[in-house]
Amino acid sequence: MATAFVNVPCNVGAIKGLESQNYVGLKPSLNQQFYCLMPKIKARPRRVFVIRASERRSESIPKMGLTDEECEAAVVAGNVPEAPPVSPKPAAPAGTPVVPSLPLNRRPRRNRKSPAMRASFQETNLSPANFVYPLFIHEGEEDTPIGAMPGCYRLGWRHGLVEEVAKARDVGVNSVVLFPKVPDALKSPTGDEAYNDNGLVPRTIRLLKDKFPDLVIYTDVALDPYSSDGHDGIVREDGVIMNDETVHQLCKQAVSQARAGADVVSPSDMMDGRVGAIRAALDAEGFQHVSIMSYTAKYASSFYGPFREALDSNPRFGDKKTYQMNPANYREALVEAHEDESEGADILLVKPGLPYLDIIRLLRDRSPLPIAAYQVSGEYSMIKAGSVLKMIDEERVMMESLMCLRRAGADIILTYFALQAARILCGENR
Ligand code: PBG
């Protein structure tokens, strides 16, 4: 954090500004690319940071015209020039009890006593580069608001989406993950639309790569948007979700996305063995460079409700408990992590985010791979709803929740707040 200070203008205004943003932990001086995206903040030459007691720096002391040697001689001779006295100890309110000070040799509050010191000792930082922006797309021309997710839309893939991506890039968010709303007529029990090279997702990837070649595109690999049963896999007559047959479909889906230009394919289906199979399928088609972000610990969570409304992807029957993990389980996340690591995953993801911070920390401590956290739709909507009801401060709760996901060990965060939070990080409150 100290570096962040060096480049801000050295006046009290800057300190005040920092106070209001100190949860942010920007490191602008270290990230040139990030700078280019923030025309409003310009790099300034290195300066020494001086904290002044008053904002006025007017009464400058007249010079005596002495040389350095004369100044030193004066001090040696006892003619010490005057400097302002130490300010008097501030008074306590009347009635404050007079007590002996506690005999403490450690007072942790010392390191929290000023905005500048708090900023110096901040352990975790948040940057737009940490965000992956999940975007809902559909075939339409208009952007349709999603009732359960205020501020989110099903974006028209040719217009609204492109505008939204441009806005995100303006504030340093250069990674997106796409979720399609597929017409019912294209859904089937085996979800074959998932690997239609001219389907909504591959078409959208091609358009985005054409407009923004350096955009990092993550895709979702799972059958639920394409399944007439609303499940992530193929459902047998007796309701069993078929594992290996589903993995076969997922491989085709991942390859189709890679062919369109996806950078990172992200299996969110929780079938066994899908990471290794997808890796092999990608490699066999020449997509060695395409990464896999595995939803390693994806829990059977009720926090996904608003998302399923957004995509109209609720399971037609039953639940997802035979493939998604039991929210009561901790050690089981390690079983999944070991498999995903050995099968060649590049990134391990934990989902949901805030209620599962212990799992994020567990994987962070046990794996050298990058960890992703997904702040899911229910988490987003709760913050929005609390804010509409004026029960919480939306912006502060949003920034705190994102910082906490980072503190728990997430390198990247998939969040519907990506654009809103990045604007704040860039000092643009629009
Ligand atoms: C399904 C998928 C889900 C989410 C992302 N991919 C929902 C589910 O498992 O039913 C949820 C994301 C969110 O709630 O924000 N493959």
XYZ file of C-alpha atoms and ligand atoms in Angstrom:
446
model
C 0.000 0.000 0.000
C 2.809 2.418 0.706
C 3.462 2.647 -3.027
C -0.091 3.765 -3.575
C 0.643 6.802 -1.503
C 3.720 7.900 -3.336
C 1.799 8.782 -6.410
C -1.103 10.649 -4.879
C -0.875 14.405 -4.556
C 0.624 15.261 -1.192
C -1.976 17.346 0.457
C -4.524 16.809 3.115
C -7.236 16.392 0.531
C -5.481 13.292 -0.687
C -5.364 11.851 2.785
C -9.041 12.510 3.225
C -9.800 10.930 -0.118
C -7.804 7.965 0.949
C -9.683 7.585 4.151
C -12.913 7.187 2.262
C -11.311 4.645 -0.051
C -8.937 2.846 2.203
C -10.792 -0.408 1.968
C -9.941 -0.332 -1.638
C -6.230 -0.901 -1.596
C -5.514 0.214 -5.137
C -1.993 -0.179 -6.379
C -2.083 2.148 -9.355
C 1.640 2.762 -9.585
C 2.349 -0.923 -10.071
C -0.014 -1.546 -12.881
C 0.647 0.438 -15.984
C -2.098 -1.145 -18.005
C -4.576 -0.365 -15.318
C -3.456 3.211 -15.452
C -4.174 3.558 -19.117
C -7.733 2.602 -18.377
C -8.149 5.369 -15.847
C -7.704 8.625 -17.689
C -8.797 10.620 -14.638
C -5.924 9.531 -12.431
C -2.530 10.553 -13.710
C 0.791 9.256 -12.482
C 2.753 11.920 -10.669
C 6.426 12.112 -9.859
C 7.587 10.564 -6.595
C 7.119 12.839 -3.616
C 7.804 12.594 0.034
C 4.607 12.164 1.980
C 4.209 14.799 4.676
C 1.314 14.841 7.078
C 0.468 18.372 8.138
C -1.530 19.360 11.148
C -3.295 22.105 9.262
C -4.381 22.501 5.693
C -2.731 25.902 5.493
C 0.848 25.882 4.432
C 0.905 29.691 4.024
C 3.026 31.254 6.803
C 6.277 30.261 5.236
C 9.250 31.224 7.390
C 11.402 34.029 5.891
C 14.905 32.983 4.931
C 17.866 34.478 6.830
C 20.251 34.105 3.938
C 22.670 31.935 5.944
C 24.876 29.171 4.545
C 24.608 25.594 5.793
C 27.788 26.085 7.796
C 26.426 29.249 9.429
C 23.186 27.466 10.314
C 25.112 24.597 11.902
C 27.413 27.008 13.775
C 24.384 28.873 15.141
C 22.934 25.646 16.535
C 26.276 24.588 17.980
C 26.539 28.008 19.652
C 23.169 27.436 21.277
C 21.138 29.723 19.030
C 18.586 27.100 18.144
C 15.912 28.394 15.752
C 12.296 28.042 16.790
C 9.934 25.338 15.610
C 6.255 24.997 16.527
C 5.600 23.456 19.947
C 4.080 20.011 20.272
C 0.324 20.501 20.188
C -1.344 20.332 23.587
C -2.896 17.058 24.675
C -6.543 17.111 23.562
C -9.024 17.385 26.404
C -11.285 14.498 27.371
C -14.968 15.280 27.917
C -15.984 16.348 31.401
C -16.816 13.334 33.510
C -14.252 11.045 31.878
C -12.946 8.787 34.643
C -9.344 9.359 35.600
C -7.622 5.996 35.627
C -4.050 4.737 35.632
C -3.067 3.543 32.186
C -3.246 -0.177 31.624
C 0.182 -1.813 31.744
C 0.136 -2.989 28.149
C 3.239 -3.465 26.064
C 1.169 -4.242 23.022
C -1.581 -1.909 21.921
C -2.745 -3.036 18.472
C -4.633 0.247 18.041
C -1.281 2.020 17.553
C -1.084 0.586 14.032
C -4.605 1.746 13.257
C -4.351 5.322 14.395
C -4.380 7.222 11.123
C -5.600 6.686 7.593
C -2.028 6.678 6.337
C -0.909 4.055 8.834
C -3.959 1.913 8.241
C -3.251 2.047 4.542
C 0.410 1.116 5.137
C -0.498 -2.016 7.022
C -3.397 -3.185 4.901
C -2.819 -6.864 4.196
C -5.237 -7.446 1.338
C -5.951 -5.434 -1.759
C -8.776 -5.420 -4.230
C -8.374 -4.480 -7.856
C -10.586 -4.587 -10.950
C -8.067 -7.112 -12.297
C -9.358 -9.588 -9.700
C -12.895 -9.536 -11.076
C -14.608 -11.794 -13.587
C -17.931 -10.304 -14.679
C -20.745 -12.853 -15.199
C -23.059 -11.750 -17.986
C -26.418 -13.174 -19.024
C -27.081 -13.203 -22.750
C -30.071 -13.944 -24.927
C -31.055 -13.911 -28.568
C -33.126 -10.716 -28.319
C -32.256 -7.186 -29.340
C -33.318 -5.589 -26.064
C -31.871 -5.929 -22.576
C -34.436 -7.531 -20.252
C -34.219 -6.734 -16.545
C -33.953 -9.737 -14.221
C -36.527 -9.303 -11.472
C -34.652 -11.202 -8.782
C -31.340 -9.484 -9.542
C -31.804 -5.688 -9.519
C -29.314 -4.055 -11.876
C -28.740 -7.241 -13.918
C -30.133 -7.880 -17.376
C -30.381 -10.577 -19.940
C -28.317 -8.691 -22.467
C -28.900 -8.786 -26.200
C -25.794 -10.597 -27.445
C -25.124 -8.194 -30.306
C -25.765 -4.852 -28.623
C -26.298 -4.693 -24.871
C -23.573 -7.228 -24.208
C -20.971 -5.436 -26.280
C -21.785 -2.140 -24.541
C -21.566 -3.733 -21.112
C -18.204 -5.311 -21.894
C -16.884 -1.967 -23.134
C -18.010 -0.294 -19.880
C -16.304 -2.974 -17.818
C -13.040 -2.659 -19.747
C -13.099 1.106 -19.209
C -12.639 0.488 -15.493
C -10.138 -2.363 -15.736
C -12.431 -5.409 -15.760
C -11.171 -7.436 -18.695
C -12.620 -10.857 -17.877
C -16.186 -12.015 -18.401
C -18.064 -15.284 -18.054
C -21.080 -15.929 -20.262
C -24.387 -17.515 -19.277
C -26.928 -18.053 -22.063
C -30.723 -18.017 -21.855
C -31.582 -20.670 -24.402
C -34.991 -20.795 -26.149
C -37.125 -23.661 -24.805
C -37.485 -25.079 -28.319
C -33.731 -25.757 -28.409
C -33.663 -27.613 -25.102
C -33.579 -31.396 -25.081
C -32.954 -34.262 -22.639
C -29.377 -34.640 -23.901
C -28.673 -30.896 -24.218
C -27.160 -31.181 -27.697
C -27.528 -27.449 -28.335
C -24.640 -27.064 -25.866
C -22.154 -27.976 -28.610
C -23.793 -26.295 -31.577
C -20.897 -24.308 -33.052
C -23.367 -21.703 -34.183
C -25.280 -21.621 -30.914
C -25.654 -18.485 -28.803
C -22.458 -18.892 -26.777
C -19.989 -19.725 -29.582
C -21.506 -16.970 -31.750
C -21.163 -14.484 -28.899
C -17.567 -15.495 -28.213
C -16.693 -14.886 -31.852
C -18.335 -11.473 -31.796
C -16.601 -10.419 -28.571
C -13.195 -11.658 -29.764
C -13.691 -9.711 -32.966
C -14.447 -6.502 -31.059
C -12.064 -7.000 -28.120
C -9.276 -9.431 -29.053
C -7.588 -9.239 -25.641
C -10.769 -9.763 -23.609
C -10.487 -12.888 -21.415
C -13.578 -14.994 -22.038
C -14.622 -17.640 -19.522
C -17.441 -20.002 -20.409
C -19.744 -22.176 -18.348
C -19.596 -25.887 -19.120
C -22.768 -27.664 -17.968
C -25.947 -28.828 -19.625
C -28.550 -27.022 -17.501
C -29.287 -24.074 -19.838
C -29.769 -26.595 -22.666
C -31.498 -29.390 -20.776
C -35.255 -29.788 -20.985
C -34.969 -31.224 -17.462
C -33.074 -28.230 -16.094
C -30.314 -30.484 -14.781
C -26.584 -30.166 -15.376
C -26.452 -33.668 -16.799
C -28.488 -36.232 -18.720
C -31.346 -37.583 -16.610
C -32.178 -41.294 -16.753
C -35.788 -42.523 -16.619
C -35.491 -43.195 -12.896
C -34.151 -39.703 -12.190
C -30.463 -40.640 -11.937
C -28.064 -38.085 -13.436
C -25.812 -40.092 -15.757
C -22.163 -39.269 -15.121
C -19.985 -40.581 -17.939
C -22.524 -39.917 -20.677
C -22.836 -36.339 -19.430
C -19.051 -35.938 -19.430
C -19.062 -36.996 -23.088
C -21.434 -34.108 -23.862
C -19.444 -31.656 -21.744
C -16.270 -32.456 -23.693
C -18.036 -31.593 -26.926
C -19.378 -28.406 -25.343
C -15.935 -27.333 -24.119
C -14.324 -28.027 -27.492
C -17.033 -26.047 -29.278
C -16.428 -23.094 -26.948
C -12.671 -23.361 -27.419
C -13.109 -23.468 -31.193
C -15.039 -20.190 -30.989
C -12.168 -18.589 -29.046
C -12.893 -19.130 -25.339
C -9.862 -18.575 -23.119
C -11.022 -20.502 -20.063
C -13.694 -23.203 -20.011
C -15.334 -23.652 -16.626
C -17.106 -26.922 -15.859
C -19.778 -26.114 -13.255
C -21.617 -29.426 -13.552
C -19.852 -31.388 -10.771
C -19.735 -34.673 -12.695
C -16.859 -36.967 -11.706
C -13.834 -37.046 -14.004
C -14.917 -34.193 -16.213
C -11.771 -32.095 -15.806
C -9.462 -34.836 -17.074
C -11.806 -35.728 -19.899
C -12.193 -32.102 -20.981
C -8.417 -31.600 -20.831
C -7.872 -34.595 -23.078
C -10.621 -33.504 -25.484
C -9.224 -29.977 -25.730
C -5.687 -31.246 -26.280
C -6.803 -33.727 -28.927
C -8.298 -30.834 -30.896
C -5.234 -28.610 -30.563
C -6.520 -26.432 -27.718
C -3.590 -26.985 -25.351
C -3.618 -23.247 -24.617
C -7.202 -23.181 -23.361
C -7.415 -23.189 -19.543
C -9.829 -25.056 -17.316
C -11.348 -23.372 -14.293
C -13.001 -26.186 -12.392
C -15.943 -25.596 -10.090
C -14.139 -27.748 -7.541
C -16.331 -27.178 -4.507
C -19.767 -26.280 -5.779
C -22.374 -26.744 -3.109
C -26.049 -27.635 -3.522
C -26.984 -24.144 -2.406
C -30.213 -22.209 -2.148
C -28.229 -19.068 -2.926
C -28.539 -19.891 -6.656
C -32.262 -19.092 -6.748
C -32.107 -15.738 -8.549
C -29.714 -17.136 -11.181
C -32.112 -19.918 -12.052
C -34.835 -17.330 -12.495
C -32.518 -15.341 -14.753
C -31.915 -18.299 -17.040
C -35.216 -20.029 -16.467
C -33.093 -23.068 -15.596
C -34.779 -24.448 -12.487
C -34.675 -28.239 -12.398
C -38.032 -29.528 -13.607
C -38.007 -32.043 -10.742
C -35.827 -33.027 -7.845
C -32.709 -31.177 -6.780
C -28.991 -31.202 -7.587
C -27.859 -32.966 -4.435
C -26.475 -36.079 -6.145
C -23.853 -33.996 -7.929
C -23.439 -30.696 -6.050
C -21.879 -30.946 -2.588
C -23.623 -31.063 0.769
C -23.305 -27.620 2.449
C -22.502 -29.448 5.690
C -19.250 -30.845 4.275
C -15.731 -29.456 4.594
C -13.259 -32.320 4.102
C -15.061 -33.428 0.971
C -13.818 -30.257 -0.734
C -10.304 -31.703 -0.458
C -11.366 -34.877 -2.247
C -12.661 -32.782 -5.144
C -9.588 -30.542 -5.096
C -7.182 -33.490 -5.296
C -9.051 -34.922 -8.266
C -9.230 -31.612 -10.100
C -5.549 -30.909 -9.521
C -4.448 -34.298 -10.741
C -6.774 -34.110 -13.744
C -5.126 -30.852 -14.804
C -7.364 -28.008 -13.632
C -5.702 -24.589 -13.910
C -7.937 -22.771 -11.416
C -10.038 -24.147 -8.550
C -13.362 -22.457 -7.815
C -15.452 -22.354 -4.648
C -19.144 -21.522 -4.875
C -21.037 -19.818 -3.235
C -18.613 -17.259 -1.804
C -19.329 -15.526 1.481
C -21.015 -18.436 3.312
C -18.102 -20.677 2.267
C -15.062 -18.606 3.259
C -13.680 -21.558 5.214
C -13.610 -23.638 2.042
C -11.820 -20.866 0.141
C -9.206 -20.730 2.892
C -8.923 -24.515 2.943
C -8.176 -24.728 -0.777
C -5.888 -21.687 -0.627
C -3.788 -23.389 2.066
C -3.790 -26.831 0.472
C -3.297 -26.020 -3.204
C -0.731 -23.971 -5.094
C -3.260 -23.301 -7.868
C -5.101 -19.997 -8.230
C -8.384 -19.980 -6.331
C -11.582 -18.409 -7.631
C -14.611 -17.532 -5.532
C -18.098 -17.098 -6.992
C -20.189 -14.497 -5.220
C -23.455 -15.971 -6.454
C -26.791 -14.478 -7.366
C -28.371 -14.915 -3.917
C -25.478 -13.113 -2.242
C -25.773 -10.283 -4.751
C -29.538 -10.005 -4.424
C -29.424 -9.969 -0.616
C -27.098 -6.978 -0.658
C -29.274 -5.214 -3.240
C -32.447 -5.949 -1.282
C -30.942 -4.825 2.024
C -29.955 -1.616 0.329
C -33.386 -0.983 -1.224
C -34.902 -1.469 2.226
C -32.314 0.995 3.574
C -31.084 -1.590 6.043
C -27.472 -1.564 4.900
C -25.130 0.694 2.960
C -24.951 -1.079 -0.394
C -21.590 0.247 -1.513
C -19.768 -0.419 1.713
C -21.247 -3.875 2.165
C -20.422 -4.716 -1.449
C -16.795 -3.619 -1.102
C -16.403 -5.345 2.242
C -17.814 -8.615 0.963
C -15.414 -8.562 -1.998
C -12.445 -7.712 0.198
C -13.362 -10.561 2.553
C -13.398 -13.049 -0.312
C -9.885 -11.890 -1.184
C -8.760 -12.070 2.435
C -10.036 -15.646 2.673
C -7.723 -16.531 -0.205
C -9.497 -15.929 -3.499
C -7.300 -14.691 -6.321
C -10.222 -13.934 -8.585
C -13.874 -13.263 -7.823
C -16.795 -13.905 -10.113
C -19.228 -11.198 -9.097
C -22.254 -9.424 -10.512
C -20.851 -6.343 -8.767
C -17.740 -6.339 -10.985
C -18.601 -3.161 -12.887
C -20.064 -1.268 -9.934
C -17.148 -2.156 -7.661
C -14.504 -1.434 -10.295
C -15.968 2.028 -10.827
C -15.556 2.734 -7.149
C -12.015 1.380 -7.191
C -11.257 3.751 -10.036
C -12.701 6.658 -8.117
C -15.496 7.029 -10.608
C -18.776 7.212 -8.763
C -21.274 7.030 -11.530
C -25.216 -24.163 -13.422
C -24.795 -22.901 -12.772
C -25.469 -22.314 -11.696
C -24.802 -21.154 -11.376
C -23.729 -21.029 -12.256
N -23.725 -22.141 -13.106
C -26.733 -22.679 -10.999
C -26.984 -24.039 -10.584
O -26.070 -24.817 -10.285
O -28.153 -24.360 -10.543
C -25.247 -20.248 -10.267
C -24.693 -18.899 -10.242
C -25.397 -17.960 -9.347
O -26.301 -18.302 -8.569
O -25.033 -16.780 -9.433
N -24.324 -24.871 -14.120
